[in-house]
Every structure is written in structure tokens, then in C-alpha cells.
Short mmCIF file of C-alpha atoms in Angstrom, two decimals:
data_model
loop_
_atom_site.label_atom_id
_atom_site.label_comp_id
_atom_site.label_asym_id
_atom_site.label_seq_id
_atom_site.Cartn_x
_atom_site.Cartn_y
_atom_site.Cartn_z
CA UNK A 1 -34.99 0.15 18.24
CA UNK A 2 -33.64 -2.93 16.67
CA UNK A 3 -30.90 -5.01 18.34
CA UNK A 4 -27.67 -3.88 15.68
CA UNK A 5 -28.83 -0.14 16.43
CA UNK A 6 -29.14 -0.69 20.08
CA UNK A 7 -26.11 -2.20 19.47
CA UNK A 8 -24.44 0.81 17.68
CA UNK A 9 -26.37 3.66 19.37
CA UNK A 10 -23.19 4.76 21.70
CA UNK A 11 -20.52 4.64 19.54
CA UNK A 12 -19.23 8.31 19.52
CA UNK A 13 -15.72 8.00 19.41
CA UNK A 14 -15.47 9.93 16.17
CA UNK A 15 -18.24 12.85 17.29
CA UNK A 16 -15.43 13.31 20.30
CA UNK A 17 -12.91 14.32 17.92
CA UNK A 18 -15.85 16.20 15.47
CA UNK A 19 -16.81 18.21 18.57
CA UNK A 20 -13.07 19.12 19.32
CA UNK A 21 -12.24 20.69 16.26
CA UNK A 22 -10.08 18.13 15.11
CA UNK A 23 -11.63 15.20 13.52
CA UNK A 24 -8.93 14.45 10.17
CA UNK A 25 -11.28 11.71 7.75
CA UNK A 26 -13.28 11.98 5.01
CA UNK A 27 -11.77 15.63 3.83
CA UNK A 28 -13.26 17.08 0.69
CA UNK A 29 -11.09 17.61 -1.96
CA UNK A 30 -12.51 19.75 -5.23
CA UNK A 31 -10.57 18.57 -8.27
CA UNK A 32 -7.46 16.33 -9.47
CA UNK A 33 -5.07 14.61 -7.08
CA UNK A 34 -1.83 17.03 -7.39
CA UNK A 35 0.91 18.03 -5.18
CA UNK A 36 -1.62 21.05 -4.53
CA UNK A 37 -5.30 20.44 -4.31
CA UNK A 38 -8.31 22.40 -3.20
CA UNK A 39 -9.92 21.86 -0.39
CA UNK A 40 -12.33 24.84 1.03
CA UNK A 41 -11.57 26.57 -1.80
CA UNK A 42 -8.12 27.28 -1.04
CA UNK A 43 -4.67 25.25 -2.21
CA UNK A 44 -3.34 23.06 -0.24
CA UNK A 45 0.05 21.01 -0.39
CA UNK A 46 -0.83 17.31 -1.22
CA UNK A 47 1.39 15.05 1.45
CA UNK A 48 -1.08 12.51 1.97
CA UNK A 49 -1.27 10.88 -1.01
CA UNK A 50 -0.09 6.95 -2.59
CA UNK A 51 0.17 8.60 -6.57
CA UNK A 52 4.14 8.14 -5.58
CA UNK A 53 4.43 8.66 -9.52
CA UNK A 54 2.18 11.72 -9.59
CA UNK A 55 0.02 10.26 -12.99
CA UNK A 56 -3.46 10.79 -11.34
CA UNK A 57 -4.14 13.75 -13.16
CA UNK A 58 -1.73 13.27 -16.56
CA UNK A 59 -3.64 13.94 -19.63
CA UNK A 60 -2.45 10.96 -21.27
CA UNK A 61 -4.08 8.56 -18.65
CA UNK A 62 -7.12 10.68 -18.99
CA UNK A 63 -6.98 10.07 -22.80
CA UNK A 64 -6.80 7.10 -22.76
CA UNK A 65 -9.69 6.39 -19.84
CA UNK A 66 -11.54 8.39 -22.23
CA UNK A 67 -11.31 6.04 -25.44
CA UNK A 68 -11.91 2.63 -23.27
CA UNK A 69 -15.34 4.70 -21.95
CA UNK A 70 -16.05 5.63 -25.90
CA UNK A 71 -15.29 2.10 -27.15
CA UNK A 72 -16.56 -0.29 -24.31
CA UNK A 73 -18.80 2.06 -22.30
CA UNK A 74 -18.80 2.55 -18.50
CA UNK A 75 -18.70 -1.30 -16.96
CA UNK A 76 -19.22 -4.44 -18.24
CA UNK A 77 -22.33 -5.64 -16.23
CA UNK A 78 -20.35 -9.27 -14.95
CA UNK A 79 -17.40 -11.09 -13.36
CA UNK A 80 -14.50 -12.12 -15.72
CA UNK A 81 -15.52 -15.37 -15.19
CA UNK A 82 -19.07 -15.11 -17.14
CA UNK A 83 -19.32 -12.22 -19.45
CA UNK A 84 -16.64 -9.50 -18.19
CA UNK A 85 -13.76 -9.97 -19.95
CA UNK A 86 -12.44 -7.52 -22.74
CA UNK A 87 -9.58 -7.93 -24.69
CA UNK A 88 -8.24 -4.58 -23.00
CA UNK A 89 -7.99 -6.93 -19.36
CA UNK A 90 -6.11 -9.51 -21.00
CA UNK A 91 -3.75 -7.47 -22.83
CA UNK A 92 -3.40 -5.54 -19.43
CA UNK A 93 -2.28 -8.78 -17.34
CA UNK A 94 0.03 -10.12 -20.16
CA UNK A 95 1.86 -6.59 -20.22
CA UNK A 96 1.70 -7.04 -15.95
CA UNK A 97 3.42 -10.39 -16.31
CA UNK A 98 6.14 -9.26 -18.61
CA UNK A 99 6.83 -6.21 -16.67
CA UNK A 100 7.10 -8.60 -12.84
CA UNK A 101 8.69 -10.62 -14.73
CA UNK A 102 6.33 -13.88 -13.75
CA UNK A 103 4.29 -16.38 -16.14
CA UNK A 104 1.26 -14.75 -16.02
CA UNK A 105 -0.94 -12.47 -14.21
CA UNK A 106 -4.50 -11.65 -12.98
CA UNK A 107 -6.38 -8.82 -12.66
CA UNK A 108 -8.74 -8.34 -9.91
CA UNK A 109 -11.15 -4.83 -9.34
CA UNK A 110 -9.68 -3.93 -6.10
CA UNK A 111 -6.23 -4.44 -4.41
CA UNK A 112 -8.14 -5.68 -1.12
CA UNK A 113 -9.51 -8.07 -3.18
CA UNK A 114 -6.12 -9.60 -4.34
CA UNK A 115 -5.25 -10.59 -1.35
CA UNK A 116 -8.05 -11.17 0.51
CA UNK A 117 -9.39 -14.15 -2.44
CA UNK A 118 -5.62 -15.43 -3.34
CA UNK A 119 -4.35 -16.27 0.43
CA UNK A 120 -7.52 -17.75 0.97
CA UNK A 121 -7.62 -19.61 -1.93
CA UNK A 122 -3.86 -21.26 -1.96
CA UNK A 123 -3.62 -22.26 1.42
CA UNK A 124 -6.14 -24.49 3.14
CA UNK A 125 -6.25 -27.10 5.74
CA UNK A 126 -3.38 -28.78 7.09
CA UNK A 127 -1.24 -25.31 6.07
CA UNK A 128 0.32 -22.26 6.98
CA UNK A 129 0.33 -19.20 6.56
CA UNK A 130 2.86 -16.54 8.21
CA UNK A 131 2.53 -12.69 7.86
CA UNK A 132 4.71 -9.84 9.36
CA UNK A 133 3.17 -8.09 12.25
CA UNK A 134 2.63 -5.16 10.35
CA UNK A 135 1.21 -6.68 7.09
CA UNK A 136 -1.67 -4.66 5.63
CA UNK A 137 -5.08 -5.34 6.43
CA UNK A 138 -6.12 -6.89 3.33
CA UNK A 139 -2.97 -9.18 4.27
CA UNK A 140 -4.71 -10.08 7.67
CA UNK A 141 -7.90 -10.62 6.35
CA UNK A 142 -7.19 -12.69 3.58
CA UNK A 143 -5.33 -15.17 6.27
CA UNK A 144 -8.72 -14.99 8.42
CA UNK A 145 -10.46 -16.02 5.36
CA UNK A 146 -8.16 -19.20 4.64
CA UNK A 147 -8.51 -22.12 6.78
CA UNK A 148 -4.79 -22.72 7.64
CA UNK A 149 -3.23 -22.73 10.13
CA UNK A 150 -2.51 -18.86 11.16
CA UNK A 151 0.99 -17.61 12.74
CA UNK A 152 2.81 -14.06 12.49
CA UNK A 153 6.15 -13.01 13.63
CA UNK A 154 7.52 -9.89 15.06
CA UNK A 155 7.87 -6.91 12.82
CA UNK A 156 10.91 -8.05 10.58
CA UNK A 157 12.48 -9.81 12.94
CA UNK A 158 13.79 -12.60 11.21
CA UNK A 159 15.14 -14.52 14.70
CA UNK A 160 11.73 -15.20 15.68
CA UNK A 161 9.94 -16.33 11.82
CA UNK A 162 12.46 -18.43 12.41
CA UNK A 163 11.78 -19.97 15.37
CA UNK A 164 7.90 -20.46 14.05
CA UNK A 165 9.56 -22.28 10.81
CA UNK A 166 11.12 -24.41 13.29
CA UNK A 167 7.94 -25.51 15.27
CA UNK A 168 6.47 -26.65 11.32
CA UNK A 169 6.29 -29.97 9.60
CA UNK A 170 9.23 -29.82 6.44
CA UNK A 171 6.63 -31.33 4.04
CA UNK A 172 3.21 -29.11 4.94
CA UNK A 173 2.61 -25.98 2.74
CA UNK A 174 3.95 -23.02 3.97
CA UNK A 175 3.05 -19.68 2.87
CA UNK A 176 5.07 -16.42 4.04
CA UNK A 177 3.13 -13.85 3.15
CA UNK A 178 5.10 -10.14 3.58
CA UNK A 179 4.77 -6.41 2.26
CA UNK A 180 7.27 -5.24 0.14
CA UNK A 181 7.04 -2.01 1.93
CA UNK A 182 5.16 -1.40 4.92
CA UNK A 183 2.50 1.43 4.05
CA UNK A 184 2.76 3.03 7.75
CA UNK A 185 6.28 3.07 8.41
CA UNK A 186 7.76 3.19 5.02
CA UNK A 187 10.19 0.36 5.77
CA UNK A 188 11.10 -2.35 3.39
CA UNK A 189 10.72 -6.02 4.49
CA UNK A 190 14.08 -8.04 4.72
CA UNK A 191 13.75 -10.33 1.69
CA UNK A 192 17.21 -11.30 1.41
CA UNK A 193 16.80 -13.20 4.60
CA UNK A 194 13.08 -14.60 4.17
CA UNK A 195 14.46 -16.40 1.00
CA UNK A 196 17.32 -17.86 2.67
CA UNK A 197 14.36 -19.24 5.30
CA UNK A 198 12.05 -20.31 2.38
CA UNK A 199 14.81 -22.78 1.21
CA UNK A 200 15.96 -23.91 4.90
CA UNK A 201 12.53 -24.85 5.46
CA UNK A 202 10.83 -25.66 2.53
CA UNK A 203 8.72 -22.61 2.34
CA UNK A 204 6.65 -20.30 -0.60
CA UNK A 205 6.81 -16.57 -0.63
CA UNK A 206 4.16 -13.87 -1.39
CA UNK A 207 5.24 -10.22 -1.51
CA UNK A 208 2.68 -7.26 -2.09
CA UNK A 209 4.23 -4.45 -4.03
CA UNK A 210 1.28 -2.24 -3.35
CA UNK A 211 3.88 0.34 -2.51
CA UNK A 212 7.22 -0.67 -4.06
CA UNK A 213 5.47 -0.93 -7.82
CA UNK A 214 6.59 2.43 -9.24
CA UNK A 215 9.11 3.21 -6.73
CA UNK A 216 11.94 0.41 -6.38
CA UNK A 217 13.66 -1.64 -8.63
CA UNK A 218 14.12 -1.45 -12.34
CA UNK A 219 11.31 1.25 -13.86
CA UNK A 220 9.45 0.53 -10.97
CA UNK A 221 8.85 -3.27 -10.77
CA UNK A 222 9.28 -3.44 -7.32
CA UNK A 223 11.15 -4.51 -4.00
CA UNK A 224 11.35 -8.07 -6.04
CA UNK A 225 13.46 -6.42 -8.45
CA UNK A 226 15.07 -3.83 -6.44
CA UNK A 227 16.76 -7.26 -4.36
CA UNK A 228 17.75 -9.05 -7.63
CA UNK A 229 14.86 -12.04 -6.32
CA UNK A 230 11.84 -11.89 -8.24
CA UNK A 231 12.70 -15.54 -9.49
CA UNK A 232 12.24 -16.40 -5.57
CA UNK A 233 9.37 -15.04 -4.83
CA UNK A 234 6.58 -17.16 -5.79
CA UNK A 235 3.73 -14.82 -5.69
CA UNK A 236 3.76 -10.98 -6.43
CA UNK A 237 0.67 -8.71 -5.91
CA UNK A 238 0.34 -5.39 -7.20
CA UNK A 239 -2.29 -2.41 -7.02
CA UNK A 240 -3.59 0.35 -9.50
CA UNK A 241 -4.73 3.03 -6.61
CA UNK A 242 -1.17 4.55 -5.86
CA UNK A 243 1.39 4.62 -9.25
CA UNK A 244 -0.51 3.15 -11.76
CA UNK A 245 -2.78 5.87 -11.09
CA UNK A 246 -6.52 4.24 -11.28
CA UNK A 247 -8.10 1.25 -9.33
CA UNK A 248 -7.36 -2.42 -9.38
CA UNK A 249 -4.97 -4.96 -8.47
CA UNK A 250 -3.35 -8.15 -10.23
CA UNK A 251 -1.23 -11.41 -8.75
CA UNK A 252 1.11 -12.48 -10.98
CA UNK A 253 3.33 -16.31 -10.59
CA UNK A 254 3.94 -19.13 -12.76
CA UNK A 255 0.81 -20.05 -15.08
CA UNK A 256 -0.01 -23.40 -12.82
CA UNK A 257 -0.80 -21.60 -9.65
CA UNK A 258 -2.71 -18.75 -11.94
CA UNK A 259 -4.64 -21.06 -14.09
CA UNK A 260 -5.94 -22.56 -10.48
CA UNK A 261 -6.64 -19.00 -8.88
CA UNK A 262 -8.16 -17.87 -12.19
CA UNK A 263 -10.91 -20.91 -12.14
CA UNK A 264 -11.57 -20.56 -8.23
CA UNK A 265 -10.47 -17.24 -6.57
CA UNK A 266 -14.21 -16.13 -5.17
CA UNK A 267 -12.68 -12.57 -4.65
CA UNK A 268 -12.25 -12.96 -8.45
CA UNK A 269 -14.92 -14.74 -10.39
CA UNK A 270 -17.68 -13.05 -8.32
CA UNK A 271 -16.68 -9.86 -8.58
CA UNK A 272 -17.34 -7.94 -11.44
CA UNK A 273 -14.81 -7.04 -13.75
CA UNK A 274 -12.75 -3.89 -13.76
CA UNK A 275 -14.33 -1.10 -15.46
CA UNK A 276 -12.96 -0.45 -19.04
CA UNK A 277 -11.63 3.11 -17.95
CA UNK A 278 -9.78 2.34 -15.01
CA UNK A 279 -7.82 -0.86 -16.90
CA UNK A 280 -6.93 1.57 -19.54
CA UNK A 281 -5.52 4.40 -17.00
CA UNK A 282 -3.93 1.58 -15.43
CA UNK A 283 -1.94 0.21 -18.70
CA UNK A 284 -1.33 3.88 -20.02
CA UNK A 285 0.09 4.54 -16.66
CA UNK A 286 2.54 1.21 -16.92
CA UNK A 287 3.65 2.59 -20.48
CA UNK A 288 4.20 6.04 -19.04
CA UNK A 289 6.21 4.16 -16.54
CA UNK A 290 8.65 1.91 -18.42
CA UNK A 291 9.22 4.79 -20.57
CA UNK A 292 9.82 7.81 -18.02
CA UNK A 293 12.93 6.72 -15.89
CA UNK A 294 13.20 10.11 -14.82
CA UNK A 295 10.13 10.12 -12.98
CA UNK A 296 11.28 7.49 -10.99
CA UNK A 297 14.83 9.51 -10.58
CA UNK A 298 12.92 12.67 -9.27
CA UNK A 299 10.68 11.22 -7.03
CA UNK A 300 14.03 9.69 -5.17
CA UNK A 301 15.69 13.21 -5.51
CA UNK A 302 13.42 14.79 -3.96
CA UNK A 303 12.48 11.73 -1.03
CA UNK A 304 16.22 11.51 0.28
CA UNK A 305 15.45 15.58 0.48
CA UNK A 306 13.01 15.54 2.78
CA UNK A 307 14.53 12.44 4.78
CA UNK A 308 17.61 14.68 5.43
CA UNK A 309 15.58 18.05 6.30
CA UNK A 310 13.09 16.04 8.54
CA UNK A 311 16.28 14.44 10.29
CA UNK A 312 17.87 18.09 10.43
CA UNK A 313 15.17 19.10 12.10
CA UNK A 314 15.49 16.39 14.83
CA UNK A 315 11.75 14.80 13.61
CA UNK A 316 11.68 11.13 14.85
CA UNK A 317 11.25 9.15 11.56
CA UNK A 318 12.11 5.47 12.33
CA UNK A 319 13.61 3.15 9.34
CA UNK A 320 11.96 4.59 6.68
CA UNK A 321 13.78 3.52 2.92
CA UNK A 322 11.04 4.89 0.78
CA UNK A 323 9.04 8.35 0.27
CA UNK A 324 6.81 7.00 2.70
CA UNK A 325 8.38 8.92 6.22
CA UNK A 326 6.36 8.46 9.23
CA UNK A 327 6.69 11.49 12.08
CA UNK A 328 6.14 9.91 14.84
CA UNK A 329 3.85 11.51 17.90
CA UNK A 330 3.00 8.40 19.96
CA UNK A 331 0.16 10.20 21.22
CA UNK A 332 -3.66 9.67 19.73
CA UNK A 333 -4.95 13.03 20.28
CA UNK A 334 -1.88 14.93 19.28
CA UNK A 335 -1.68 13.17 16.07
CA UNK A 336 -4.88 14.28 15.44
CA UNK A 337 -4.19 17.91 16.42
CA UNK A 338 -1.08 18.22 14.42
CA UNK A 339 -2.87 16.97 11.49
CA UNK A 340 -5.67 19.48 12.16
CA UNK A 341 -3.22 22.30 12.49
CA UNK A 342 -0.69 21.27 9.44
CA UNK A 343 -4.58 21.18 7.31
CA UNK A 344 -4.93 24.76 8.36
CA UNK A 345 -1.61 25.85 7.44
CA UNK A 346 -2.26 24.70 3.81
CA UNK A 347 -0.30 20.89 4.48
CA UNK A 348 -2.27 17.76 3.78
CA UNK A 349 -0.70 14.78 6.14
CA UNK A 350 -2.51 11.70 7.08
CA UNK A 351 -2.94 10.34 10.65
CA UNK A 352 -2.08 7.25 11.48
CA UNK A 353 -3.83 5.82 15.24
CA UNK A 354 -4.80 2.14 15.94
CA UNK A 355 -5.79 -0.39 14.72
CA UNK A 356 -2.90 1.08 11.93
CA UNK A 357 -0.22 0.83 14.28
CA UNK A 358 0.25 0.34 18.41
CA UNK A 359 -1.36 2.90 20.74
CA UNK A 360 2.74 4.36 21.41
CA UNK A 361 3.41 4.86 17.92
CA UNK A 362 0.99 6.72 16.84
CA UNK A 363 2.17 9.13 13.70
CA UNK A 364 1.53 11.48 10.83
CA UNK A 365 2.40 10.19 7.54
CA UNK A 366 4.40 12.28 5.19
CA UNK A 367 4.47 10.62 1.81
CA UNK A 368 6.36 12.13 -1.74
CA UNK A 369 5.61 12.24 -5.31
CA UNK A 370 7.18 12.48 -8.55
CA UNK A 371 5.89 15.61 -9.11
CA UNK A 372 6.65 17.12 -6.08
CA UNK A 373 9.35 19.79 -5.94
CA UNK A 374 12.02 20.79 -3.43
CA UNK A 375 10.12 23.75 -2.58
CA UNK A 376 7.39 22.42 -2.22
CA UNK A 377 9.15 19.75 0.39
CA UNK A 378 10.66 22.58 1.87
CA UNK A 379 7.45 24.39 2.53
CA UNK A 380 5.84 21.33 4.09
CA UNK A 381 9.38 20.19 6.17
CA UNK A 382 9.05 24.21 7.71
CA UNK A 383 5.39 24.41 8.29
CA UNK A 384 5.48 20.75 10.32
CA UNK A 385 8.48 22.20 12.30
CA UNK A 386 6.94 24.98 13.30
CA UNK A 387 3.87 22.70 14.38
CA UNK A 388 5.45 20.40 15.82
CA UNK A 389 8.04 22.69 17.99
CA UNK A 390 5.30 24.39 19.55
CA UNK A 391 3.58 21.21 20.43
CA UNK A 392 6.71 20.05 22.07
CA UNK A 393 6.90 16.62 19.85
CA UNK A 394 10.80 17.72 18.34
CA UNK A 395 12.59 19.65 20.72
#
């Protein structure tokens, strides 16, 4: 036995769960992402999913994913850099830039990979960089990448990125890097304030939209918008995986600080390029977008329903803004049970356990769609009552 599988050869913490009945990743789902979808061969409601504008499975998006195959084929066989580049991506990032409202934009084949290359890339030696607490993970590892200087400040608490801004040299580069909405807890961060600290102490701001694109602000453009300070905000990252319904992610900012991540951004130039598909879904899905307010209308209708009937039914759902409402269960293995017994009862909820969030606040994540109904939300609010009643988690 070699030394990374002697290494490896106990690790069992997932077969614990497997051999309790309860084990909640890697479910099999037979068909298109929906409010229902099959799994076992039986329907289930959909609450687990990031398509907040339910386009996944809209005929349009598959249309047009369909021409991009028949004209361009299935990849492009390089990094935009060398040989990847079709006149679909560019068209995509100048319709990206217009829509932020920002100079220009780039398109990368992963969200991960936005931020992981771009933090790395603008901040170096002799800098900072300052995340939230509960930035995402692509967040964290993009700052572990860079070689500034590395600091983070309690969960939007604004008193203490304060006192870090203090500690910092006025004329070094400072980079506050922050979601727009915090994927977990479905919280928005406090921009208002982190701009008033970017001009008290000389700082730049980086917001990922990942989930505020298609949900706040203006059709969609995000928690930027939605606070009236995209101008402020010096760098804005976006993904394709949740409302633009296919796979990707762009940075957009003013055309000096893209021209410089477009010529050295590893994450970017050697990676190869989005396939031809998935930038078409993606652009279909932004026109679908800007032209369908009422999808955006619905999918609040029906979020503030479920945030009232959850907080009828005494559920514990924190600060939650968005259709992203956490039920909280602060316990590991009853997360995973009430997942496992909400699956059976035909609702799809995701656990959320550490590293995603402390050991006490442990929780099931309830997120909405477009698409969904009130019914629907009704079904799911009645079934997790029941569930959680019995398990003694709301009284």
C-alpha cells in the first residue's frame, strides 16, 4: 500500500452516514432540472436547486445550445488565449458588460475559476485582501492563491472590517472582496456601508453576484444594482450554473483592469474555453432575462410566501432577504436525517454541515424558483413541518 492510500485508508466518515440510512450527496436525478424531478422513478419537489429563474429546462435555451453545437461543434480544443475564442464568447461578454453595467467583461469556464484566477491575479505582495467570514469557497481559495497579505472580518459586521482598515497603510492596495448574497444563509452583504469604508480608507471592492444575478436589482443585474452602487464597486463576478441556466462565469470592471486579467489570469488563459453550447444557453438565458420581468416578479411572489409560512410555522430562518431560506437544525446528524426523511416524502432540500457553516448552525437549505408555485411552496412548507415537529427542531 502506497503512502497517499495508507494515508486515506480510514477515512469513513461518509460510509457512517451510508450505513445509517441517511447519507444526502450525490442523489440521482433522471431528467431536466424542474420544480419536480425524478429521482427513483418517482416525482419529487425540486427545493434544492440555484436555477432561481427556473430556465434550465426552457426550450428556447435548449434551441439555442442546439445551433452553437450544429455550427461550432462540441468544444473548441484550447484556452481563449491560443485558439478558443469564437465570436459567440465575445459577443457574450460585451452583452455581460452592458447588462452590469461595467467597461467590459470576461468570460471564464467555471465560476470557481473567476475567482479563484482574478483575486489571485490583482492583488500581490505588499497587499490586502479582506473577505467576509462567510465568503464562498472559491472566495477563500482565490485569497490562498494570491500572495497578499490575508485578513477577514466577522460575518457582516462592519465595526470590526473596520477596525482591520484601521491597522492598514492608506496608500497599499486594498481589496474587499464580499458576496452579494451569502449562498448558505441567504443574507445580503451590507454594501451601503463597505463603500462608505472603501472611500474612508482608500479601498477597492469586489462583489460576486453568483446569487443576486437574476434575482435583485433591475432585470436581475444584481445586489450592485439593487443598492443603486454598481459605479462603486470596482469588480463584479457573475456565474452561469444558477439563472443563466448553463455553466460559466465572467468578471466584469473598467477595460484597464480587464485588459490586464485578460493577458495574465492563469485560471483564464490555461483553461480551455467555454464550450459553444453552454455560452449560447448562457446568452439566450440573459435575453430571456432582460425581456421577462415577470419572472423575476414571480419568483419574489412566491419567496416572501414561503418566508411568511416558514415563520408561521415558528421555523428558525435567520436574516434571510432572498429565496435562499436556511432552516436551521444546529445539529450534524439531524440535518442529515431531516433531509433523508423530507427526500422520502417527495421534498428535495440540501444539507448544509461544516466546513459550509459552524458545527451550531448546521441547516437545511430551502431555496425558490421562478417557476415554482404557491402550491407547490405550500406542499413543501407542510411536509418540513410535519418533519420537523416530530423531530422536535420547531416546537
Amino acid at each position: 500500500m502506497g503512502q497517499l492510500q495508507e494515508r486515506y485508508k480510514n477515512y469513513r466518515e461518509p460510509q457512517k452516514f451510508m450505513e445509517a440510512g441517511v447519507y444526502p450527496f450525490f442523489r440521482e436525478i433522471s431528467g431536466k432540472q424542474g420544480t419536480e424531478v425524478v429521482m427513483e422513478g418517482h416525482n419529487v419537489l425540486m427545493f434544492g436547486s440555484n436555477a432561481y429563474t427556473g430556465l434550465t429546462g426552457d426550450q428556447r435555451i435548449i434551441d439555442a445550445a442546439k445551433a452553437a453545437l450544429d455550427k461550432y461543434g462540441t468544444g473548441c480544443a484550447g484556452s481563449r488565449f491560443l485558439n478558443g475564442t469564437l465570436d459567440l464568447h465575445v459577443q457574450l461578454e460585451k452583452e455581460l458588460a452592458e447588462f452590469i453595467g461595467k467597461d467590459d467583461a470576461l468570460g471564464f469556464s467555471t465560476g470557481f475559476s473567476v475567482n479563484a484566477g482574478v483575486i489571485a491575479m490583482v492583488v500581490g505582495r505588499n497587499d490586502y485582501v479582506i473577505c467576509d467570514d462567510r465568503d464562498h469557497a472559491s472566495i477563500v481559495d482565490g485569497r490562498r492563491l494570491s500572495f497578499a497579505k490575508q485578513l477577514h472580518y466577522k460575518h457582516n459586521d462592519m465595526e470590526d472590517l473596520e477596525n482591520i482598515l484601521k491597522t492598514l497603510p492608506q496608500e497599499a492596495v486594498k481589496l474587499i472582496v464580499v458576496d452579494g448574497v451569502f449562498s448558505m444563509e441567504g443574507d445580503l452583504c451590507k454594501l451601503p456601508q463597505i463603500i462608505e469604508l472603501k472611500h474612508k480608507y482608500n479601498c477597492s471592492v469586489m462583489v460576486d453576484e453568483a446569487h443576486g444575478l437574476g434575482v435583485f436589482g433591475r432585470q436581475g443585474r444584481g445586489v450592485c444594482d439593487h443598492f443603486g452602487l454598481t459605479d462603486e464597486v470596482d469588480l463584479i463576478m457573475g456565474t452561469f450554473s444558477k439563472s443563466l441556466a448553463s455553466i460559466g462565469g465572467f468578471i466584469a470592471g473598467d477595460a484597464d483592469t480587464i485588459n490586464f486579467l485578460r493577458h495574465t489570469c492563469r485560471t483564464y488563459i490555461f483553461s480551455a474555453s467555454n464550450t459553444p453550447a453552454a455560452t449560447a444557453a448562457a446568452m439566450e438565458a440573459l435575453h430571456i432575462l432582460k425581456a421577462e420581468p415577470e419572472r423575476i416578479e414571480h419568483l419574489w411572489s412566491v419567496t416572501n410566501y414561503a418566508l411568511r409560512r416558514f415563520r408561521e410555522e415558528g421555523f428558525e430562518i435567520g436574516d434571510t432577504e432572498s429565496p435562499i431560506i436556511p432552516l436551521y437544525v444546529h445539529d450534524v446528524d439531524k440535518t442529515f436525517l431531516v433531509t433523508k426523511l423530507a427526500s422520502d416524502a417527495g421534498v428535495f432540500i440540501n444539507p448544509v454541515i461544516p466546513p459550509a457553516c459552524a458545527p451550531q448552525d448546521t441547516l437545511v437549505r430551502f431555496a425558490l424558483m421562478a417557476t415554482h408555485t404557491e402550491e407547490q411552496v405550500e406542499r413543501g412548507v407542510q411536509i418540513l413541518t410535519k418533519i420537523f415537529k416530530e423531530q422536535n427542531i420547531v416546537k
